[in-house]
JSON list of C-alpha atoms in Angstrom, two decimals:
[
{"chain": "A", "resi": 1, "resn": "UNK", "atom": "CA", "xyz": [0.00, 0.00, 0.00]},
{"chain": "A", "resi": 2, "resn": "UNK", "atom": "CA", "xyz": [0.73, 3.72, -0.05]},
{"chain": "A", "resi": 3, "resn": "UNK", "atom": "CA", "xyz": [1.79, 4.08, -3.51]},
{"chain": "A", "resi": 4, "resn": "UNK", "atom": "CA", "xyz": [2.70, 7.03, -5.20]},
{"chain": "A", "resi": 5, "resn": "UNK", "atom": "CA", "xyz": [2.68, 7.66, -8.85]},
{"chain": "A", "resi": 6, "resn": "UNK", "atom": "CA", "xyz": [4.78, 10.44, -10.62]},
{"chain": "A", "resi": 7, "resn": "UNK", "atom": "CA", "xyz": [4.75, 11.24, -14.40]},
{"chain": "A", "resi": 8, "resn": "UNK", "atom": "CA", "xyz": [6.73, 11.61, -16.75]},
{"chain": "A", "resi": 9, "resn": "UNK", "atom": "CA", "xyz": [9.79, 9.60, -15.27]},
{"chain": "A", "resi": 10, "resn": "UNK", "atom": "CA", "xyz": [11.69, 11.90, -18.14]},
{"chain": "A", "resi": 11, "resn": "UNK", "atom": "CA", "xyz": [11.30, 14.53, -19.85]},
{"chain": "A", "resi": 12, "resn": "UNK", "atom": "CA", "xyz": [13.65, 16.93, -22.09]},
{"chain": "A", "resi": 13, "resn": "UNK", "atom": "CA", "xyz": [12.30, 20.33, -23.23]},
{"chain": "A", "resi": 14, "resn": "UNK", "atom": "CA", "xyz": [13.64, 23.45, -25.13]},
{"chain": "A", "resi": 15, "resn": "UNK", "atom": "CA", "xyz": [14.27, 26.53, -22.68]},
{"chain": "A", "resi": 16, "resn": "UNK", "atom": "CA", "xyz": [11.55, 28.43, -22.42]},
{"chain": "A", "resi": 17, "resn": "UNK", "atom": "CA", "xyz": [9.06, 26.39, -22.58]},
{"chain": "A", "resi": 18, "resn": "UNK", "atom": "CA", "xyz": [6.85, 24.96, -19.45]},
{"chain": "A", "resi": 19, "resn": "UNK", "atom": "CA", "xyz": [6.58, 20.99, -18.42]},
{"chain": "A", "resi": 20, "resn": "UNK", "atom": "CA", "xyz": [4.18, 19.89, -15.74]},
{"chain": "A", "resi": 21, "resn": "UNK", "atom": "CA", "xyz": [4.73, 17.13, -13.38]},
{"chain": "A", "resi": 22, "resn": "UNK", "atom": "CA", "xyz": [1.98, 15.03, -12.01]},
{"chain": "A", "resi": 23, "resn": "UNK", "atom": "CA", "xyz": [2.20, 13.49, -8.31]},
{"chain": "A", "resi": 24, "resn": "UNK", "atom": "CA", "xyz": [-0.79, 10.82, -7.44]},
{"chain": "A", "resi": 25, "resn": "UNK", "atom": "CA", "xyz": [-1.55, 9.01, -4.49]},
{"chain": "A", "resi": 26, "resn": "UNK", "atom": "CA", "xyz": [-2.50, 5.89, -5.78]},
{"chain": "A", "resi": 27, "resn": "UNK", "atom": "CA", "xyz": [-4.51, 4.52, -2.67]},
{"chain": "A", "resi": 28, "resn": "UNK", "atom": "CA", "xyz": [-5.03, 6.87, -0.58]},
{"chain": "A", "resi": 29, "resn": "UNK", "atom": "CA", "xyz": [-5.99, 9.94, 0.16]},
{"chain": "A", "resi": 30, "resn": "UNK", "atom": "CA", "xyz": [-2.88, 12.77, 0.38]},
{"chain": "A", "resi": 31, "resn": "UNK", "atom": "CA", "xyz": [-4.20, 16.10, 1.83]},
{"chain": "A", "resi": 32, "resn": "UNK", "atom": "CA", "xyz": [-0.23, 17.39, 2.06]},
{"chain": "A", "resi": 33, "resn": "UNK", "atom": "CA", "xyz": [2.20, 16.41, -0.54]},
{"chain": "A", "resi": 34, "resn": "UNK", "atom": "CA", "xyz": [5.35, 17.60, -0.84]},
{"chain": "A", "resi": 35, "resn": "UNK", "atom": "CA", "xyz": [8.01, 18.52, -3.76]},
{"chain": "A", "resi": 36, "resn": "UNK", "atom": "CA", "xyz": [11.65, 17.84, -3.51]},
{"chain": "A", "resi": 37, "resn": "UNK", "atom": "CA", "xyz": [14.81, 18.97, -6.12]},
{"chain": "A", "resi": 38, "resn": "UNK", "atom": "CA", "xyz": [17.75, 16.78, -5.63]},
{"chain": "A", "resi": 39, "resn": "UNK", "atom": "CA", "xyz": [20.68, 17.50, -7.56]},
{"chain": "A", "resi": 40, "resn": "UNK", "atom": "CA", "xyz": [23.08, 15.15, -8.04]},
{"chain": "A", "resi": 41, "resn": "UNK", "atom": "CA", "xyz": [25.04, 13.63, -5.22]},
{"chain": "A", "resi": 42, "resn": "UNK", "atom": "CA", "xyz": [22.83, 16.11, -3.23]},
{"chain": "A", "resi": 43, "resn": "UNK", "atom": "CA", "xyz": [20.36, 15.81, -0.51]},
{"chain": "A", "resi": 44, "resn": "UNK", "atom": "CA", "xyz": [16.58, 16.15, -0.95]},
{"chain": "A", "resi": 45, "resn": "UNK", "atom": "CA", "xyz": [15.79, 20.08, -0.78]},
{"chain": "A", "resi": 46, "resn": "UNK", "atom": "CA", "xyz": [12.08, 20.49, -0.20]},
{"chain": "A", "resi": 47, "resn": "UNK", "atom": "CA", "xyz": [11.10, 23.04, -2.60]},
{"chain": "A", "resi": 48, "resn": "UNK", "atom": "CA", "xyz": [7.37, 23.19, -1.33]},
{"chain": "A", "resi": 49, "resn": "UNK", "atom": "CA", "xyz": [4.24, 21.94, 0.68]},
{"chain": "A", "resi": 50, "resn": "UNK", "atom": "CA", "xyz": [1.26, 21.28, -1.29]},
{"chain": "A", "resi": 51, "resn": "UNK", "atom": "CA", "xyz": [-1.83, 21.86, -0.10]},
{"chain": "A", "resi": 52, "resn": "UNK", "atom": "CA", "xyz": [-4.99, 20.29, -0.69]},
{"chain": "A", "resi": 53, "resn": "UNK", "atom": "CA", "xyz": [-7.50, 23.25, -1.93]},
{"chain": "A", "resi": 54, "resn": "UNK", "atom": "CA", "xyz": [-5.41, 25.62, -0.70]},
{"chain": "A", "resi": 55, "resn": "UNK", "atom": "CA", "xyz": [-1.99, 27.66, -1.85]},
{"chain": "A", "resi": 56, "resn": "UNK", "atom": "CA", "xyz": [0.88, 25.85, -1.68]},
{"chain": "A", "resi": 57, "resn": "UNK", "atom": "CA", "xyz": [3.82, 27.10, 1.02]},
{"chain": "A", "resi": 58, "resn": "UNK", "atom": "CA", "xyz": [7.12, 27.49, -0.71]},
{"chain": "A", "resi": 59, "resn": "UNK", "atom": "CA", "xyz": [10.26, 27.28, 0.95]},
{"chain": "A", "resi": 60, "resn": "UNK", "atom": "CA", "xyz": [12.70, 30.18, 0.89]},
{"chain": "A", "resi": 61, "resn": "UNK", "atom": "CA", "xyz": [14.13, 31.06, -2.17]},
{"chain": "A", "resi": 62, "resn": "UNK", "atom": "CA", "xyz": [11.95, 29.32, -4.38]},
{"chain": "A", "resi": 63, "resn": "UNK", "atom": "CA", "xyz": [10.20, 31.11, -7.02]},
{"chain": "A", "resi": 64, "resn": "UNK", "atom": "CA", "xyz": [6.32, 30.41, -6.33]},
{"chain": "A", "resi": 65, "resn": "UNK", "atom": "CA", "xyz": [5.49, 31.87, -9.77]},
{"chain": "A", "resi": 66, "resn": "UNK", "atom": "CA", "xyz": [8.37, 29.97, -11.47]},
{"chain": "A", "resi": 67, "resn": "UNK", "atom": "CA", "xyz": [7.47, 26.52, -10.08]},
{"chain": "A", "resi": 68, "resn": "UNK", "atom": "CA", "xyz": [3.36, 26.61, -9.99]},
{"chain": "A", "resi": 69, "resn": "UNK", "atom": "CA", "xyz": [1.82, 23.70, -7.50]},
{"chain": "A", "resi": 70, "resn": "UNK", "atom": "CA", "xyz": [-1.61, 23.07, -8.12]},
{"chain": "A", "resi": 71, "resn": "UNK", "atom": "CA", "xyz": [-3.15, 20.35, -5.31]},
{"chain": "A", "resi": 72, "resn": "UNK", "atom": "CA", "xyz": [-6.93, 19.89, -6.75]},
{"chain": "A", "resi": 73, "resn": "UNK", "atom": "CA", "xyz": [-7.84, 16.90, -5.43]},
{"chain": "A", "resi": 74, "resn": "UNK", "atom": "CA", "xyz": [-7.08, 14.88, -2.67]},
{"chain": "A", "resi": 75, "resn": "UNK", "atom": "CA", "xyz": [-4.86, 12.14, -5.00]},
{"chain": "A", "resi": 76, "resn": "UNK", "atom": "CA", "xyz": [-2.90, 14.80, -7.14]},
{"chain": "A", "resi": 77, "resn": "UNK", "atom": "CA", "xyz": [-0.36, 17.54, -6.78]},
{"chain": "A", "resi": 78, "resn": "UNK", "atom": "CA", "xyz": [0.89, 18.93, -10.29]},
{"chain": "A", "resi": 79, "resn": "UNK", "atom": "CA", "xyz": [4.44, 21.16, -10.35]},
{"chain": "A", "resi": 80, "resn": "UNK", "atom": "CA", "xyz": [4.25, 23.18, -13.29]},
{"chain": "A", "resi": 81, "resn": "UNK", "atom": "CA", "xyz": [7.90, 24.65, -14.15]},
{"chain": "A", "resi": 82, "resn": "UNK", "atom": "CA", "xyz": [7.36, 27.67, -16.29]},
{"chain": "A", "resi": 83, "resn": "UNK", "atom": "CA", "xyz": [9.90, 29.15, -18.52]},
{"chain": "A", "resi": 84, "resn": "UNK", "atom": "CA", "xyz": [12.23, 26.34, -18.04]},
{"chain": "A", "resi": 85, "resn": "UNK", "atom": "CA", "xyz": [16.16, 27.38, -18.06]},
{"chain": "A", "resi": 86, "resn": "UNK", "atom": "CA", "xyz": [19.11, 24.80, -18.35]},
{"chain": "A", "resi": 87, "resn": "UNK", "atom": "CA", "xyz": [19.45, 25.67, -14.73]},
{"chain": "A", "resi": 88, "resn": "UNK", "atom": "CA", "xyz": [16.68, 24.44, -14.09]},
{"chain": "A", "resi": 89, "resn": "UNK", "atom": "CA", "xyz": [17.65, 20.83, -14.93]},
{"chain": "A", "resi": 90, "resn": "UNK", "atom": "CA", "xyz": [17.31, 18.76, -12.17]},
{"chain": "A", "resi": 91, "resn": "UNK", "atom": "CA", "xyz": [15.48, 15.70, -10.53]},
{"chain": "A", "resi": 92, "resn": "UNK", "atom": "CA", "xyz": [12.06, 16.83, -8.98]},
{"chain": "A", "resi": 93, "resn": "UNK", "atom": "CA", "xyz": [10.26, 14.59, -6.52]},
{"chain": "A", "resi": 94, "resn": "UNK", "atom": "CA", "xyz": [6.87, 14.39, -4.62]},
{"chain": "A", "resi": 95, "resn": "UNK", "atom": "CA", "xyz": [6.07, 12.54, -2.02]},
{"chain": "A", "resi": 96, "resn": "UNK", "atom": "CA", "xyz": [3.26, 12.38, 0.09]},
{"chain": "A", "resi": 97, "resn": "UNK", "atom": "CA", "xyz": [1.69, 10.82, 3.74]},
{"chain": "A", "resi": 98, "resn": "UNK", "atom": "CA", "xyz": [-1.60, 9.22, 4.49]},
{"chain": "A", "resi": 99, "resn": "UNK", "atom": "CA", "xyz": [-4.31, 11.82, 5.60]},
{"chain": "A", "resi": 100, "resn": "UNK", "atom": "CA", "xyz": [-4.46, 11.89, 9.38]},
{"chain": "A", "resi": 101, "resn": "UNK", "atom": "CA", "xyz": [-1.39, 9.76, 10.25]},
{"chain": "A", "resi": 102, "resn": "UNK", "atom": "CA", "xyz": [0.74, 12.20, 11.06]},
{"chain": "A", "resi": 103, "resn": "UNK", "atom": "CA", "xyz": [3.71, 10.01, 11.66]},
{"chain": "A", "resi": 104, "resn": "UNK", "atom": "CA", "xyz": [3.39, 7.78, 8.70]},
{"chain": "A", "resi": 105, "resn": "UNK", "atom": "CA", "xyz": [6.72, 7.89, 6.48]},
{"chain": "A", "resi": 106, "resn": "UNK", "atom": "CA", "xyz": [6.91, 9.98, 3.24]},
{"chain": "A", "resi": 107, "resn": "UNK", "atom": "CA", "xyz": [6.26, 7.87, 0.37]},
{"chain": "A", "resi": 108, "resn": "UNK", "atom": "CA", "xyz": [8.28, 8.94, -2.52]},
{"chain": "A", "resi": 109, "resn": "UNK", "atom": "CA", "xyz": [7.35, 9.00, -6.46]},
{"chain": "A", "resi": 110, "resn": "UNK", "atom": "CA", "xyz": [9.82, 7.54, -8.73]},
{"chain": "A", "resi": 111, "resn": "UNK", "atom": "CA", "xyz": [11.06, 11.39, -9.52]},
{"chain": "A", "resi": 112, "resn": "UNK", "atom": "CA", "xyz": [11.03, 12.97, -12.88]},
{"chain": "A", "resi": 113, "resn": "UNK", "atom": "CA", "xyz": [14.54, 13.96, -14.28]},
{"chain": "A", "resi": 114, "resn": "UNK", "atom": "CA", "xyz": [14.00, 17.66, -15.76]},
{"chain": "A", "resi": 115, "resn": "UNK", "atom": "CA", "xyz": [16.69, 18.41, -18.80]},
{"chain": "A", "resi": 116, "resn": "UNK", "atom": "CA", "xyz": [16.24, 21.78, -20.51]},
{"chain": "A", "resi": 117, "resn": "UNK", "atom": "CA", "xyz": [18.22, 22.26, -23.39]},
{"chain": "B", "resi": 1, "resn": "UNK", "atom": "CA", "xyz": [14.06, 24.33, 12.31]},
{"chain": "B", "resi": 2, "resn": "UNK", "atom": "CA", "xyz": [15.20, 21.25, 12.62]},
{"chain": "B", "resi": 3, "resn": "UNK", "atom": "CA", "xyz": [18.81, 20.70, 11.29]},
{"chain": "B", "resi": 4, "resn": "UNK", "atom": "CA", "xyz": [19.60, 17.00, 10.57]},
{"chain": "B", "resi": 5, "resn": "UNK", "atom": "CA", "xyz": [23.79, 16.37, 10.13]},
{"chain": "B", "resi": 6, "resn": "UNK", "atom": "CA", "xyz": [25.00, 12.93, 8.77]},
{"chain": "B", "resi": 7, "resn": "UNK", "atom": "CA", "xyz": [27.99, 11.19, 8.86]},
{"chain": "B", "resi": 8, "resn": "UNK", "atom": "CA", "xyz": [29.97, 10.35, 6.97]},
{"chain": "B", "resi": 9, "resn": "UNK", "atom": "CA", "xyz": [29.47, 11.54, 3.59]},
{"chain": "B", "resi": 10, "resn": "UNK", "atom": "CA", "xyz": [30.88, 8.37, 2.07]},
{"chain": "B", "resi": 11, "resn": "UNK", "atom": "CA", "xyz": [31.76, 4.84, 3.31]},
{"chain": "B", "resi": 12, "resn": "UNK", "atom": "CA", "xyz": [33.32, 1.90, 1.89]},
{"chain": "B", "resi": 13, "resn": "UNK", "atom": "CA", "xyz": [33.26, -1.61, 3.30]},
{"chain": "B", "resi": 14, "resn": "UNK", "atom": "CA", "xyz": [34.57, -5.11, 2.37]},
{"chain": "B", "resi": 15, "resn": "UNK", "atom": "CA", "xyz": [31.29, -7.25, 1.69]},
{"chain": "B", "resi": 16, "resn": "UNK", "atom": "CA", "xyz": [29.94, -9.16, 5.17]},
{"chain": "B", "resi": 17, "resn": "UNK", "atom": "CA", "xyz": [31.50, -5.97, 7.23]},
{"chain": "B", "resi": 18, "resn": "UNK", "atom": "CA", "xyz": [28.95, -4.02, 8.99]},
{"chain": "B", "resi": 19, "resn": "UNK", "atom": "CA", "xyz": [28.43, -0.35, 8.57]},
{"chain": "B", "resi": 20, "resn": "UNK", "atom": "CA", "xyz": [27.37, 2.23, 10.38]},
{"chain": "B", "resi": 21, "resn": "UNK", "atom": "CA", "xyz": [25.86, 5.75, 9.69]},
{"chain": "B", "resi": 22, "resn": "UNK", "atom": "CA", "xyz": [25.05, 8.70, 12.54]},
{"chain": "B", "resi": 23, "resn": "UNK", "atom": "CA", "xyz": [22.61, 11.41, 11.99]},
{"chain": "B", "resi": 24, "resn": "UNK", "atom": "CA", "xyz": [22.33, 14.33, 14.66]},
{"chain": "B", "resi": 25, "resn": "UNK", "atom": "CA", "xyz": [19.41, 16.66, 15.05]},
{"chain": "B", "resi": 26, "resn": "UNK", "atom": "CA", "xyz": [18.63, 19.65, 16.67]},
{"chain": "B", "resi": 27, "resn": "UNK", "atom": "CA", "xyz": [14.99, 19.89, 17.68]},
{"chain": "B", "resi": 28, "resn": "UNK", "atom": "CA", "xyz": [13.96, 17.92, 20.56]},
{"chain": "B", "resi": 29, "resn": "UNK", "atom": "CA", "xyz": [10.32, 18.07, 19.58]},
{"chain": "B", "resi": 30, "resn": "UNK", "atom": "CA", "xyz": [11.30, 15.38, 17.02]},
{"chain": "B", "resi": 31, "resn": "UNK", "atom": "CA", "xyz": [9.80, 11.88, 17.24]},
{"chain": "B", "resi": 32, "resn": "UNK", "atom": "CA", "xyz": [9.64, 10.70, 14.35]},
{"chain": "B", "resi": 33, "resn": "UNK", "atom": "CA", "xyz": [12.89, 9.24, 12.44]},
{"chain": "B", "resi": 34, "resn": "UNK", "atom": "CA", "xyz": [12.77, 7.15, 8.95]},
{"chain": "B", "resi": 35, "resn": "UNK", "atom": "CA", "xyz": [15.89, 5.80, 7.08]},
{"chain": "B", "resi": 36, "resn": "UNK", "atom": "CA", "xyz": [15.92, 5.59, 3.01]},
{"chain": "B", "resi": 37, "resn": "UNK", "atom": "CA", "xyz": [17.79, 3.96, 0.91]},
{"chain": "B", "resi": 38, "resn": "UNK", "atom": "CA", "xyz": [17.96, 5.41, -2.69]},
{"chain": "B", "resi": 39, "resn": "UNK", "atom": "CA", "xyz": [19.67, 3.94, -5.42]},
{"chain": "B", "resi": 40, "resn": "UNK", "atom": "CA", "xyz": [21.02, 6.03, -8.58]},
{"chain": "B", "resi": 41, "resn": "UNK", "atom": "CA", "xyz": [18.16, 7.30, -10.35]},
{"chain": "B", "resi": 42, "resn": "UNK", "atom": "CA", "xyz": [15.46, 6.05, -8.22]},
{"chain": "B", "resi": 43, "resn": "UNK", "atom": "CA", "xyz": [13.33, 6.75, -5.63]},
{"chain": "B", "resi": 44, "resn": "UNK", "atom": "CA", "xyz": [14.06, 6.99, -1.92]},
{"chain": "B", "resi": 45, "resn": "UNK", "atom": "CA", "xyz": [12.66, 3.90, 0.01]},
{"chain": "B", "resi": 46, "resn": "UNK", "atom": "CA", "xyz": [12.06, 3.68, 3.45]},
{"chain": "B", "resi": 47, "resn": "UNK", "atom": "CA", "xyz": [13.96, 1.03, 4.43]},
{"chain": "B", "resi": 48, "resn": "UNK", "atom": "CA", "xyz": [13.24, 1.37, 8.70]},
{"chain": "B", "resi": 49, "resn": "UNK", "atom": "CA", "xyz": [12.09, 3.79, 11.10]},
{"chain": "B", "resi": 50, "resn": "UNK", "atom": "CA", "xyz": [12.20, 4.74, 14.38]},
{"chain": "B", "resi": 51, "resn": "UNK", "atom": "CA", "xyz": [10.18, 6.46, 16.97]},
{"chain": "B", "resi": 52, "resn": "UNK", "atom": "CA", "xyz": [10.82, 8.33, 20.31]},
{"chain": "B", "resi": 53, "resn": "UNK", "atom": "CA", "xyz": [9.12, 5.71, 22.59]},
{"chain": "B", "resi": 54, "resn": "UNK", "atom": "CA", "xyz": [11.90, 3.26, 21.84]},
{"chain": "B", "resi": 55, "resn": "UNK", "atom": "CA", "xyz": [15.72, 3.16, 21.76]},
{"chain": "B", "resi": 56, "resn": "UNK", "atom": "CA", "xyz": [16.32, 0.38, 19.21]},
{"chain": "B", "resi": 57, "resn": "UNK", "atom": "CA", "xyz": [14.95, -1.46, 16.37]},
{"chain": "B", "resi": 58, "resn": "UNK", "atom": "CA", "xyz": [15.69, -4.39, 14.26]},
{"chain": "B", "resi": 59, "resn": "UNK", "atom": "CA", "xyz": [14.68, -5.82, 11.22]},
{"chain": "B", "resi": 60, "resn": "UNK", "atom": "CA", "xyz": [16.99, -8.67, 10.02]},
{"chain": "B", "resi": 61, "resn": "UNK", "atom": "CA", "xyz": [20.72, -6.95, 8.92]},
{"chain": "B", "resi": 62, "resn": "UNK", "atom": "CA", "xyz": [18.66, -3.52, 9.14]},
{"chain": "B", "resi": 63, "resn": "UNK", "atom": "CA", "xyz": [18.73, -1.63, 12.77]},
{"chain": "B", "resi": 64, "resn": "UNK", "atom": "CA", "xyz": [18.66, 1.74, 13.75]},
{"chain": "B", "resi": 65, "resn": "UNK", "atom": "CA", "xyz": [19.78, 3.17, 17.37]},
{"chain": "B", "resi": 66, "resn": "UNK", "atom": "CA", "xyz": [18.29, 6.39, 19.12]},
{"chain": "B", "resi": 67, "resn": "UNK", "atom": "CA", "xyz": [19.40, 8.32, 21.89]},
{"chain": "B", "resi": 68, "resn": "UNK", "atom": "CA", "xyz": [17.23, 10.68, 22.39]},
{"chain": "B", "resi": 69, "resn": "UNK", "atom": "CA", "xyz": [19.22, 12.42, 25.18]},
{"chain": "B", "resi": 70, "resn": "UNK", "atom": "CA", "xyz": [22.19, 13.41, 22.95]},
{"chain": "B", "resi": 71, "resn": "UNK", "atom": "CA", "xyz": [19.65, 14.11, 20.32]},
{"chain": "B", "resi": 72, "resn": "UNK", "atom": "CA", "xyz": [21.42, 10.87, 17.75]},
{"chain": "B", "resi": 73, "resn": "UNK", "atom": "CA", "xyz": [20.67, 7.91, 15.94]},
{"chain": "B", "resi": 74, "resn": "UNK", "atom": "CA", "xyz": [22.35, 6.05, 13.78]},
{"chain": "B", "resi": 75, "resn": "UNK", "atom": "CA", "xyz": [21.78, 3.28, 11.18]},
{"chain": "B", "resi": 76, "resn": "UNK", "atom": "CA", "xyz": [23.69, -0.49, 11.33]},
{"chain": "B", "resi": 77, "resn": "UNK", "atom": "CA", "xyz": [23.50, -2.44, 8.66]},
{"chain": "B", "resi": 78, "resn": "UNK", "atom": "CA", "xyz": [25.47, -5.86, 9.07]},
{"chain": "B", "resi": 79, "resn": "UNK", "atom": "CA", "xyz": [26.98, -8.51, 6.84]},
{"chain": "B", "resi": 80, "resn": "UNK", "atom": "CA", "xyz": [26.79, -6.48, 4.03]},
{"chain": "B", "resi": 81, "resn": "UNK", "atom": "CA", "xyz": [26.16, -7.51, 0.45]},
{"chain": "B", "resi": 82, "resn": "UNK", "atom": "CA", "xyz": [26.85, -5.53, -2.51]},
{"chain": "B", "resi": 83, "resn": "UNK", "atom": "CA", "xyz": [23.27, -4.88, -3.24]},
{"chain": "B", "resi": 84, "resn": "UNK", "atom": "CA", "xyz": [23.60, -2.58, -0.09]},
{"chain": "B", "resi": 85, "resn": "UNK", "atom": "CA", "xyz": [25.41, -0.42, -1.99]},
{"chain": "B", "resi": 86, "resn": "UNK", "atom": "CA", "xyz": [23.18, 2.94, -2.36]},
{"chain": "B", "resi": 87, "resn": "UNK", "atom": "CA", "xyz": [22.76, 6.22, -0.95]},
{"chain": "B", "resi": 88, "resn": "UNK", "atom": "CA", "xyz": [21.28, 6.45, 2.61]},
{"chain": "B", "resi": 89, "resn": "UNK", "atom": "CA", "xyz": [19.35, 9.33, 3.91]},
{"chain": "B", "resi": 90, "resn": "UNK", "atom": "CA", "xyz": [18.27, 9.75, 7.92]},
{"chain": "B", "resi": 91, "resn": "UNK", "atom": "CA", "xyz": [15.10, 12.43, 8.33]},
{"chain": "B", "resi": 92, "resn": "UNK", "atom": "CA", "xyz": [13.76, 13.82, 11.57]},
{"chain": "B", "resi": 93, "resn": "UNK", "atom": "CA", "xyz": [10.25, 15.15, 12.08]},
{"chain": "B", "resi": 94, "resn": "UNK", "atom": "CA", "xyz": [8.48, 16.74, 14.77]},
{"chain": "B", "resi": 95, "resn": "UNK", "atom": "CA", "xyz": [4.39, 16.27, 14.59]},
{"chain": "B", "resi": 96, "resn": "UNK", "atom": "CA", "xyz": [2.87, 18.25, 12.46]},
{"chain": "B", "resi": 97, "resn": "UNK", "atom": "CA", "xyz": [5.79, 19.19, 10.74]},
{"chain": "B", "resi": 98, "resn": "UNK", "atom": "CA", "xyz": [7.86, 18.71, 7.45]},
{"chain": "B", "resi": 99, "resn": "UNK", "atom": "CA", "xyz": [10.66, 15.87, 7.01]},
{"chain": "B", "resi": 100, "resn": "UNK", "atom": "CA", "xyz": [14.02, 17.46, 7.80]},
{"chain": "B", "resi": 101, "resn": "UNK", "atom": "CA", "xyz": [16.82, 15.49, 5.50]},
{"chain": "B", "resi": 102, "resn": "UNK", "atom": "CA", "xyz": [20.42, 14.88, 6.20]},
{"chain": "B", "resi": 103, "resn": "UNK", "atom": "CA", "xyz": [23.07, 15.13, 3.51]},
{"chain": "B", "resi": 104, "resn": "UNK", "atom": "CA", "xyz": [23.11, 11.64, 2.73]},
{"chain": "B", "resi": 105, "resn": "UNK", "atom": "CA", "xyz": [25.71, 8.88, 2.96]},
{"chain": "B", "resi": 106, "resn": "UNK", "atom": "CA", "xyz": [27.18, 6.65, -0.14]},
{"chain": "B", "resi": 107, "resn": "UNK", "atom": "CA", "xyz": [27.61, 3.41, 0.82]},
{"chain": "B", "resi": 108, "resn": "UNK", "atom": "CA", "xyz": [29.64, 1.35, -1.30]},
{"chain": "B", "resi": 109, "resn": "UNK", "atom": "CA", "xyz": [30.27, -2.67, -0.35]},
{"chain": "B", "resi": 110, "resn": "UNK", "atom": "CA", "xyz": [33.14, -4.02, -1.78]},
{"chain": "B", "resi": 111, "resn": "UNK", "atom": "CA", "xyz": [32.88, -7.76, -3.10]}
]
């Protein structure tokens, strides 16, 4: 149980252009989901919480209007990058816990790996 | 916030040697502690956790120490096999609150 489905695993787009990410719980019910960059060799670096009908909260130094979090239901989170820039290549993951078990682990997607060329 | 440290940043090990990682934190509201194991390119998986109430758990090579008192705990993973081989991360978290990462650990086991 507690599976959690993230699409695309890849993707490679032109700079400039925006690429969405979808995050789904797959059985159950995700009120908080979270994104993560990780660069390479690197540590997760929550980027933000997303919120279930409401805003997401970024963490500082993250561009809320560059990296657009959309939580509509209660089984998907989307991360929008807009204008992508070569810097902006990285691996993004989501994660997310069971609704009202505050001490369950995260359970990770498999991660998308972000190239902008 | 919380700030999780881990040590060390790499390890190496002959194969059937046991290893050991240490994470420290700083919040003593935390009670919550998972280990993941993530291999290149994949997702992080929990491989065992730990809560406040307790001071040791085991699951077959897998065990993970806490201290609460010093504010450490630390993964042991024995006989190792070169499947083991991965990144580790530790994570603290205080109810109600985000997952606080270390800086991760490569683990490499040497056949």
């Amino acid at each position: 149980g507690a599976v959690v489905s993230q699409h695309p695993s890849w993707v490679i787009c032109k700079s400039g252009t925006s690429v969405k990410i979808e995050c789904r719980s797959l059985d159950f019910q995700a009120t908080t989901m979270f994104w993560y960059r990780q660069f390479p060799k690197q540590s997760l670096m929550l980027m933000a919480t997303s919120n279930e009908g409401s805003k997401a909260t970024y963490e500082q130094g993250v561009e809320k209007d560059k990296f657009l979090i959309n939580h509509a239901s209660l089984t998907l989170s989307t991360l929008t990058v807009t204008s992508a820039h070569p810097e902006d290549s990285s691996f993004y993951i989501c994660s997310a816990t069971p609704t009202g078990r505050a001490n369950s682990p995260l359970h990770f997607g498999n991660g998308t790996r972000l190239t902008v060329t | 916030g919380e700030n999780v440290e881990q040590h060390p940043s790499t390890l190496s090990v002959q194969e059937g040697d046991s290893a050991v990682i240490k994470c420290t934190y700083s919040d003593s509201a935390s009670n919550y502690f998972p280990w993941y194991k993530q291999e290149l390119g994949k997702r992080p998986q929990l491989i065992i956790d730990i809560r406040s109430n307790v001071g040791e758990k085991k699951d077959q090579r897998i065990a993970v120490t806490l201290n609460k008192t010093a504010k450490h705990f630390s993964l042991h993973i024995t006989e190792t096999q070169p499947e083991d081989s991965a990144v580790y991360f530790c994570a603290a978290r205080r109810p109600g609150s985000q997952f606080y990462f270390g800086t991760g650990t490569s683990l490499t086991v040497i056949p």
